[in-house]
Short mmCIF file of C-alpha atoms in Angstrom, two decimals:
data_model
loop_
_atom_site.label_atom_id
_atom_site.label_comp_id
_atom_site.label_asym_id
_atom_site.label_seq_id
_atom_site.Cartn_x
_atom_site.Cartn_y
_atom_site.Cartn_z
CA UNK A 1 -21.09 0.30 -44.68
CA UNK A 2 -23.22 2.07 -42.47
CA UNK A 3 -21.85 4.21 -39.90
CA UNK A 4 -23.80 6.20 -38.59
CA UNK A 5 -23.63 6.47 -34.55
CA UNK A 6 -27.49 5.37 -34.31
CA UNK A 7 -29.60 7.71 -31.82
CA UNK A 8 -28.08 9.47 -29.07
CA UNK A 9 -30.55 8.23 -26.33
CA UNK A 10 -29.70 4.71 -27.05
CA UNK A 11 -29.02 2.26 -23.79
CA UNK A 12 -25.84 0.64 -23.74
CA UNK A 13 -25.10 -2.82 -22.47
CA UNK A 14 -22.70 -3.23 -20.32
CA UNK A 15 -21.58 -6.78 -20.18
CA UNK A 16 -19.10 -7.35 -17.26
CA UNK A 17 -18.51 -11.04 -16.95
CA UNK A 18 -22.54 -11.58 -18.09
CA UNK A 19 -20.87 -15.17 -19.08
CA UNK A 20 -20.09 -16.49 -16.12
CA UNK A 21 -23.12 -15.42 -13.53
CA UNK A 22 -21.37 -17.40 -10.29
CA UNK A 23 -18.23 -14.97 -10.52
CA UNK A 24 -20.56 -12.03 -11.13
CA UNK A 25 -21.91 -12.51 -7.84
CA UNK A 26 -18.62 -13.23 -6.06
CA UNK A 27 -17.48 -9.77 -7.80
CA UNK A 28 -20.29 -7.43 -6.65
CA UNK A 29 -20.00 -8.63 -2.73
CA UNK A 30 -16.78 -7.95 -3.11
CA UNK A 31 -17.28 -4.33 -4.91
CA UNK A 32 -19.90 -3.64 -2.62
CA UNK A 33 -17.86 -3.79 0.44
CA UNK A 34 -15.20 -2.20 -1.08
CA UNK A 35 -17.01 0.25 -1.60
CA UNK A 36 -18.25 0.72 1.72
CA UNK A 37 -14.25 0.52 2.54
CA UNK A 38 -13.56 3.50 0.47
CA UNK A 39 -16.03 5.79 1.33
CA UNK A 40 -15.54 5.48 5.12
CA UNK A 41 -11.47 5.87 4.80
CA UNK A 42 -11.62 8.59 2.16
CA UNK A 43 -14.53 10.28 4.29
CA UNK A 44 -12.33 10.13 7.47
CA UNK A 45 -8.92 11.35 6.12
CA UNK A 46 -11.01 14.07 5.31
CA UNK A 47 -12.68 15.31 7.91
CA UNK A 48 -9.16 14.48 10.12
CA UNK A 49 -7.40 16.58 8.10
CA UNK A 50 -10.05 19.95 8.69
CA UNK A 51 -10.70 18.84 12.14
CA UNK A 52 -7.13 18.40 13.64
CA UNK A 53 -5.36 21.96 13.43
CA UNK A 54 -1.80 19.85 13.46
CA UNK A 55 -3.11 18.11 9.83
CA UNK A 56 -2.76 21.61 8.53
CA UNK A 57 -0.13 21.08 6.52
CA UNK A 58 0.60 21.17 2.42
CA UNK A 59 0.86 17.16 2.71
CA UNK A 60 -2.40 16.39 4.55
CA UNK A 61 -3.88 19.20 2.07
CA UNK A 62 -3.06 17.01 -1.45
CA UNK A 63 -3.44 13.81 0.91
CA UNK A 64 -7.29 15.34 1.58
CA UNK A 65 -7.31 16.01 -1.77
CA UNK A 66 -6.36 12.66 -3.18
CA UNK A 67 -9.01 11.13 -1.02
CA UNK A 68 -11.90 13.42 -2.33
CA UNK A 69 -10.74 12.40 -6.17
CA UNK A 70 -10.90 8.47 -4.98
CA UNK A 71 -14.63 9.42 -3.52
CA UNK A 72 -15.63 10.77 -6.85
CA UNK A 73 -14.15 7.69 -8.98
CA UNK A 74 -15.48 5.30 -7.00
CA UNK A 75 -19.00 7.23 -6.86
CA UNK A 76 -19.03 7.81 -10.68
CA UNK A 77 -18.50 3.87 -11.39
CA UNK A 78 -19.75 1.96 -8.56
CA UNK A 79 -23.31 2.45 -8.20
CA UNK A 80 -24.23 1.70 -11.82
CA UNK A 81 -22.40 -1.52 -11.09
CA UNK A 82 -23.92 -2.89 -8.73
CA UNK A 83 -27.52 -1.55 -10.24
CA UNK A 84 -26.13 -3.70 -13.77
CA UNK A 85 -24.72 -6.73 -11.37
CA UNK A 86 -28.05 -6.86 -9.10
CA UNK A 87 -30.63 -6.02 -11.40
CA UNK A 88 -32.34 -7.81 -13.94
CA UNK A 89 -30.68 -5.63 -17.06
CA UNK A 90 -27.30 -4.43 -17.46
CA UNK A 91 -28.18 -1.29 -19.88
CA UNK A 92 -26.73 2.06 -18.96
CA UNK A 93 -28.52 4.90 -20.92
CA UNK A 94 -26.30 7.14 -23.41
CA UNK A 95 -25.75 9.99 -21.39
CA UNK A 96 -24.91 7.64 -18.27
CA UNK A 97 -22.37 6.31 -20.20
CA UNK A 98 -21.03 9.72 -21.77
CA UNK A 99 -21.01 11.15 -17.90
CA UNK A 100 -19.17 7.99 -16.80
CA UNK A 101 -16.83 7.85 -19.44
CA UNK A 102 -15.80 11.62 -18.96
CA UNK A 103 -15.19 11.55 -14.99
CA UNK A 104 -13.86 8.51 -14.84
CA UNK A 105 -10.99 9.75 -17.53
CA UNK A 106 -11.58 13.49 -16.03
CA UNK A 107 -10.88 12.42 -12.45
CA UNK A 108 -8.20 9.61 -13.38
CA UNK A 109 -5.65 11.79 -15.05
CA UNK A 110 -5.96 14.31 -11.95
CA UNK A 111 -4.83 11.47 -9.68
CA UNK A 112 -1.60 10.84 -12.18
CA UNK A 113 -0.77 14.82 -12.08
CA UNK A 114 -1.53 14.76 -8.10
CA UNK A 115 0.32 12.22 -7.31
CA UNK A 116 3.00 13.95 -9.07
CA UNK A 117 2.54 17.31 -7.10
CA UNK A 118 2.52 14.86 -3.77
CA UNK A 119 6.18 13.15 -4.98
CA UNK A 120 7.12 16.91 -5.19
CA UNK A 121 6.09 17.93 -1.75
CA UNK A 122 7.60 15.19 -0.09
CA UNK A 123 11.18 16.10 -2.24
CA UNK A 124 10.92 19.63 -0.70
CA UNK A 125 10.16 17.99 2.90
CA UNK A 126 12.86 15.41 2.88
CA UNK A 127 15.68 17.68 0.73
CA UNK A 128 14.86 21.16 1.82
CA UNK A 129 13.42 21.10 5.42
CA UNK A 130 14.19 24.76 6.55
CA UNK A 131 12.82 25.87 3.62
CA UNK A 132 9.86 24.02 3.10
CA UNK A 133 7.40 26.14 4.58
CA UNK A 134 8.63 28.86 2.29
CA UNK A 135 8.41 26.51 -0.71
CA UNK A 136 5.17 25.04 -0.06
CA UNK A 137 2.94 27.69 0.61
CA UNK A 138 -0.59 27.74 0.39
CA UNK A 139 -0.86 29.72 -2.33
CA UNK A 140 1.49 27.35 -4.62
CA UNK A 141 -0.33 24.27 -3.10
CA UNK A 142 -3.01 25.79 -4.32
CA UNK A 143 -2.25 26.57 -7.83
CA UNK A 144 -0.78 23.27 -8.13
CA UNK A 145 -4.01 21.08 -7.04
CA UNK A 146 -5.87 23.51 -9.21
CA UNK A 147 -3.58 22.77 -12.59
CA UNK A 148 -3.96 18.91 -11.79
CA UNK A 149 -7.52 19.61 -11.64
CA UNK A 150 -7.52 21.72 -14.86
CA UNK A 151 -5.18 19.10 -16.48
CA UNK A 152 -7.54 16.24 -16.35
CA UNK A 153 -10.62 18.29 -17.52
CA UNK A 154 -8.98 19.06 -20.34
CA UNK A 155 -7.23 15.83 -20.90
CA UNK A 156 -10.93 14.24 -20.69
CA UNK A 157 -12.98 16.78 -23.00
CA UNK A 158 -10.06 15.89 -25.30
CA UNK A 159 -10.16 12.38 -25.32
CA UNK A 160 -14.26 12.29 -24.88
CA UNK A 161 -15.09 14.27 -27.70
CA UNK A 162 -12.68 12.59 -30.39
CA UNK A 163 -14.05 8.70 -29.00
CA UNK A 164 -17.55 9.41 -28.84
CA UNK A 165 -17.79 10.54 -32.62
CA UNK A 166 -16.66 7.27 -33.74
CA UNK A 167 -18.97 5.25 -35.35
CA UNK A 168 -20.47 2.65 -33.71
CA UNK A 169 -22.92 0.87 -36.50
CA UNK A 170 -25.27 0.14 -34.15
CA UNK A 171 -23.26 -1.83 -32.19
CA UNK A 172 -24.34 -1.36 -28.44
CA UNK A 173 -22.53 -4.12 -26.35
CA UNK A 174 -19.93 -2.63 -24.26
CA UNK A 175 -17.68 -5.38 -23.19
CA UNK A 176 -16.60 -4.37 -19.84
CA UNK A 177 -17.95 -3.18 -16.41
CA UNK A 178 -18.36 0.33 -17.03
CA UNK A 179 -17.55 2.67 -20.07
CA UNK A 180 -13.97 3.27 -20.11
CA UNK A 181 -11.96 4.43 -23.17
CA UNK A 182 -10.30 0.67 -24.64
CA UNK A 183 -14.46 -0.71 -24.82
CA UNK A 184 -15.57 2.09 -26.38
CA UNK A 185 -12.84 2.20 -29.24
CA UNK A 186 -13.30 -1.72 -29.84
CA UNK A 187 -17.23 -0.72 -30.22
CA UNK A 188 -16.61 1.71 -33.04
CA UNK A 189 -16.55 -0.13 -36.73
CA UNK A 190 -13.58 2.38 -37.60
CA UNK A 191 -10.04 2.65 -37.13
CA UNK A 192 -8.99 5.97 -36.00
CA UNK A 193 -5.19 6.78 -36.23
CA UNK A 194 -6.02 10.54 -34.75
CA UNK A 195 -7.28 8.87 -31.51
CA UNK A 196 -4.67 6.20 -31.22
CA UNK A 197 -2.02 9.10 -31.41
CA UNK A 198 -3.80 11.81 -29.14
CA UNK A 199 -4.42 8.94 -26.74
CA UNK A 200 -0.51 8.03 -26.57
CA UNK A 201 0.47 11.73 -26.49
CA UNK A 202 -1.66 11.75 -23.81
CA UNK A 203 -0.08 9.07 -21.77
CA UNK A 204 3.22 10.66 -22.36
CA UNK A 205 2.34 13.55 -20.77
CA UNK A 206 -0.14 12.39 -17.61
CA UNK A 207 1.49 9.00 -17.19
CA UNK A 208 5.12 8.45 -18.60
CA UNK A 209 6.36 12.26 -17.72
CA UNK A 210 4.76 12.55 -13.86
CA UNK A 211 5.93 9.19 -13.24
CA UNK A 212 9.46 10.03 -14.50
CA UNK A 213 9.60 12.89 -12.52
CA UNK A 214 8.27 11.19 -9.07
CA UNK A 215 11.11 8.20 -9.77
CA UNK A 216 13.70 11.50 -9.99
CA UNK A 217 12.15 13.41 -7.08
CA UNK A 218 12.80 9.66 -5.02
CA UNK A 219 15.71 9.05 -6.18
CA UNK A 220 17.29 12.78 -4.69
CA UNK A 221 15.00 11.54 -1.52
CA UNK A 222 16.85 8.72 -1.09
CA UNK A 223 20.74 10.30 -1.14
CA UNK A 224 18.65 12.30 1.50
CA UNK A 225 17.75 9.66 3.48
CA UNK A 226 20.69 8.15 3.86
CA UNK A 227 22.90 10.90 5.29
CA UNK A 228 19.80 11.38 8.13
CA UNK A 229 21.35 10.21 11.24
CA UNK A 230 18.26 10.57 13.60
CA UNK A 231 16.45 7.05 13.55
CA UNK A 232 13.12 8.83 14.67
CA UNK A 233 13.23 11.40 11.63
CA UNK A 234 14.70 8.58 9.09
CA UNK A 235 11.29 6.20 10.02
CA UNK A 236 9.19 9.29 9.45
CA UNK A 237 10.84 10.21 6.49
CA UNK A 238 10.39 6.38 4.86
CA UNK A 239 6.52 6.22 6.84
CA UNK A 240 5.39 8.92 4.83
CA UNK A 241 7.47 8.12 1.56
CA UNK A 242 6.72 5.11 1.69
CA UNK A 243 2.93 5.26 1.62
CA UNK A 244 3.02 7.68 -1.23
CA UNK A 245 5.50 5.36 -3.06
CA UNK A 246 3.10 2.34 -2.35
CA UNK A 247 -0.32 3.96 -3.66
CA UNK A 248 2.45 5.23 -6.95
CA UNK A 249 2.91 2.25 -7.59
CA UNK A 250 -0.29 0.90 -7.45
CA UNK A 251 -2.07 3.37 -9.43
CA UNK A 252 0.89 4.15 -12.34
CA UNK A 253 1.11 0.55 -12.57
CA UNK A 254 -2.21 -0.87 -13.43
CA UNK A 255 -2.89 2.15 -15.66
CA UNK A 256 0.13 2.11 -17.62
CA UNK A 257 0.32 -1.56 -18.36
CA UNK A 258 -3.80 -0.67 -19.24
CA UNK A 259 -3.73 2.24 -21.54
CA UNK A 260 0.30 2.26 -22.94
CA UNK A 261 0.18 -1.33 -24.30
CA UNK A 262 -1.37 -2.57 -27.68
CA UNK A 263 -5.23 -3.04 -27.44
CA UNK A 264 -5.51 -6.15 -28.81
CA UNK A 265 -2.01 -7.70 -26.71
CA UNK A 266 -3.89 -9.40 -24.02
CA UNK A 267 -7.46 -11.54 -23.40
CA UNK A 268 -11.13 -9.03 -22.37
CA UNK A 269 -10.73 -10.70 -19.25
CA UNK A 270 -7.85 -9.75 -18.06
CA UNK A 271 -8.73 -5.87 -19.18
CA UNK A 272 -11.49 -6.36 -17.04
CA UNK A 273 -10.20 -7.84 -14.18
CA UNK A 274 -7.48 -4.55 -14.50
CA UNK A 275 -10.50 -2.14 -14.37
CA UNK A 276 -11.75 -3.55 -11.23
CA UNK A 277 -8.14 -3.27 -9.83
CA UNK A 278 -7.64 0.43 -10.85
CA UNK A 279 -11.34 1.88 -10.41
CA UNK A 280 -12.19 -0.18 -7.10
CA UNK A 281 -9.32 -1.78 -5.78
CA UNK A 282 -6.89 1.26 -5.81
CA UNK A 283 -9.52 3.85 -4.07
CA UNK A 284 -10.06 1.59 -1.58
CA UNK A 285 -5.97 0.58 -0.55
CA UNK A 286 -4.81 4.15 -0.94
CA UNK A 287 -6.60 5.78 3.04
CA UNK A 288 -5.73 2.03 4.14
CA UNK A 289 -2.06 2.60 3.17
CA UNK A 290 -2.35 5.90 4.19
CA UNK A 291 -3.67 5.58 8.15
CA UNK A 292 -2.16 2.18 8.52
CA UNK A 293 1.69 3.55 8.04
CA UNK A 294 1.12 6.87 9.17
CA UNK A 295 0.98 8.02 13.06
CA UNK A 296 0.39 11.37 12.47
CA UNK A 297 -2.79 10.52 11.29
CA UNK A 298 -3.88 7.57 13.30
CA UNK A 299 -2.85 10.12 16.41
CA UNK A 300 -5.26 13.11 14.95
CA UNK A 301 -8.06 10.25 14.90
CA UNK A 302 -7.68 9.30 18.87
CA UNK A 303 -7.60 13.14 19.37
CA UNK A 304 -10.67 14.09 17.60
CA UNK A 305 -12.51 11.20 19.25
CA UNK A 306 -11.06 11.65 22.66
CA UNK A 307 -12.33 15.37 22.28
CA UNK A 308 -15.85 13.87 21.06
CA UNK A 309 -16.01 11.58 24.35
CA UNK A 310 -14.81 14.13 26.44
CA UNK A 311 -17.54 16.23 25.46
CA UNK A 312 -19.95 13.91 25.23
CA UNK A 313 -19.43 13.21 28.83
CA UNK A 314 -19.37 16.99 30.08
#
């Protein structure tokens, strides 16, 4: 058997649901203006959190953080969608698929290690609140959104390098939306036990372990909770907990029940109709989730623009 990769500069086809052309177009309206939904809400959470001096704070600086990461993913996969969905081919060339493949694992394992730091912060809010500033100084908030960063490059040129030197045959049909790690490994005309367990050590450590520790980090949070006797401070505590604990959900969820399952234990479909949910459902919910049950933020928006009018009119 042949396996050699082919050439390098190869397109790719990316497939999608190429089968069924009437859902295709239901799917990219809907992409499109979810896309248009995540790049205003990320945008404004933040510029509200450098604009309003009161968003100054560790949470609003991983929130701001969180937001830019959901920019990038949606930015690194979008686009070429819609180009595949609207145009008249669905190739991507080899290095477009390489660079796709790479941020969309570099910047998705960031989100599972900030998300993490995030469940952390709001522990040392809830549990230690005369403390906290001490804690959570910039410097450690810092460090920490710089290891998350650091984590997922690493994570990615780990997990890029071992899947792109399988061999492929020629095969050049990738049967999803974009090029994500489960298409690729179906493409290749190999098994590789090395990748299957690098690939599961992997989700131990960026999805089974930070998840384990934000369930922990909640579960002190809520003994917490329940001894606050202030009604005004106990809604803050679960407005703000409760977002983080939403987009957690969301995100740990669909990527889990994606990447820590058997490959071949459910249909193509439904592994695409999970990408869609992680890659441009999830970016879109989390600075909905975010503004919608949080007044600290929706208040620094009526600020900024009240200052804007105000100025506007002088």
């Amino acid at each position: 058997m042949d396996t050699n990769n082919g050439s390098s500069t190869t397109d790719f086809i990316l497939l999608g649901f190429s089968d069924q052309p009437r859902l295709e177009r239901i799917i990219s309206g809907v992409v499109f203006i979810f896309y248009i939904v995540t790049l205003v809400g990320n945008t404004t959470i933040i510029l509200v959190s450098y604009l309003d001096t009161q968003l100054h704070t560790p949470m609003y600086f991983f929130l701001s953080n969180l937001s830019f990461l959901d920019l990038c993913y949606a930015t690194s996969i979008i686009p070429q969608m819609l180009v595949n969905l609207w145009g008249p081919t669905r190739s991507i060339t080899y290095g477009g698929c390489v660079l796709q493949f790479f941020f969309a694992l570099d910047l998705g394992a960031t989100e599972c290690l900030l998300l993490a730091v995030m469940a952390y912060d709001r522990y040392a809010a809830v549990c230690q609140p005369l403390r906290y500033r001490v804690i959570m100084h910039p410097q450690l908030c810092q460090k920490m959104v710089l290891t998350a960063w650091l984590g997922g490059l690493g994570s990615a040129l780990t997990v890029c390098s071992l899947t792109l030197k399988l061999p492929r045959c020629g095969h050049r049909e990738v049967d999803n939306f974009l090029c994500e790690m489960p298409a690729l490994i179906k493409m290749a005309c190999v098994y590789s036990k090395v990748i299957e367990i690098t690939v599961f050590a992997l989700g131990v450590i960026f999805l089974l372990a930070p998840i384990s520790l934000i369930f922990i980090s909640y579960g002190v949070i809520t003994q917490a909770v329940v001894r606050i006797k202030s009604k005004a401070r106990w809604r803050k505590v679960l407005n703000t907990c409760g977002s983080h604990l939403t987009v957690v959900t969301l995100f740990y969820g669909t990527i889990i029940y994606m990447y820590m399952k058997p490959q071949n234990s459910s249909s193509q479909d439904e592994g695409k109709f999970l990408t869609l949910f992680y890659a441009i459902i999830t970016p879109t919910l989390n600075p909905l989730i975010y503004t919608l049950r949080n007044k600290d933020v929706k208040s620094a928006v009526k600020r900024i623009l009240h200052v804007e009018k105000w100025s506007a009119k002088s």
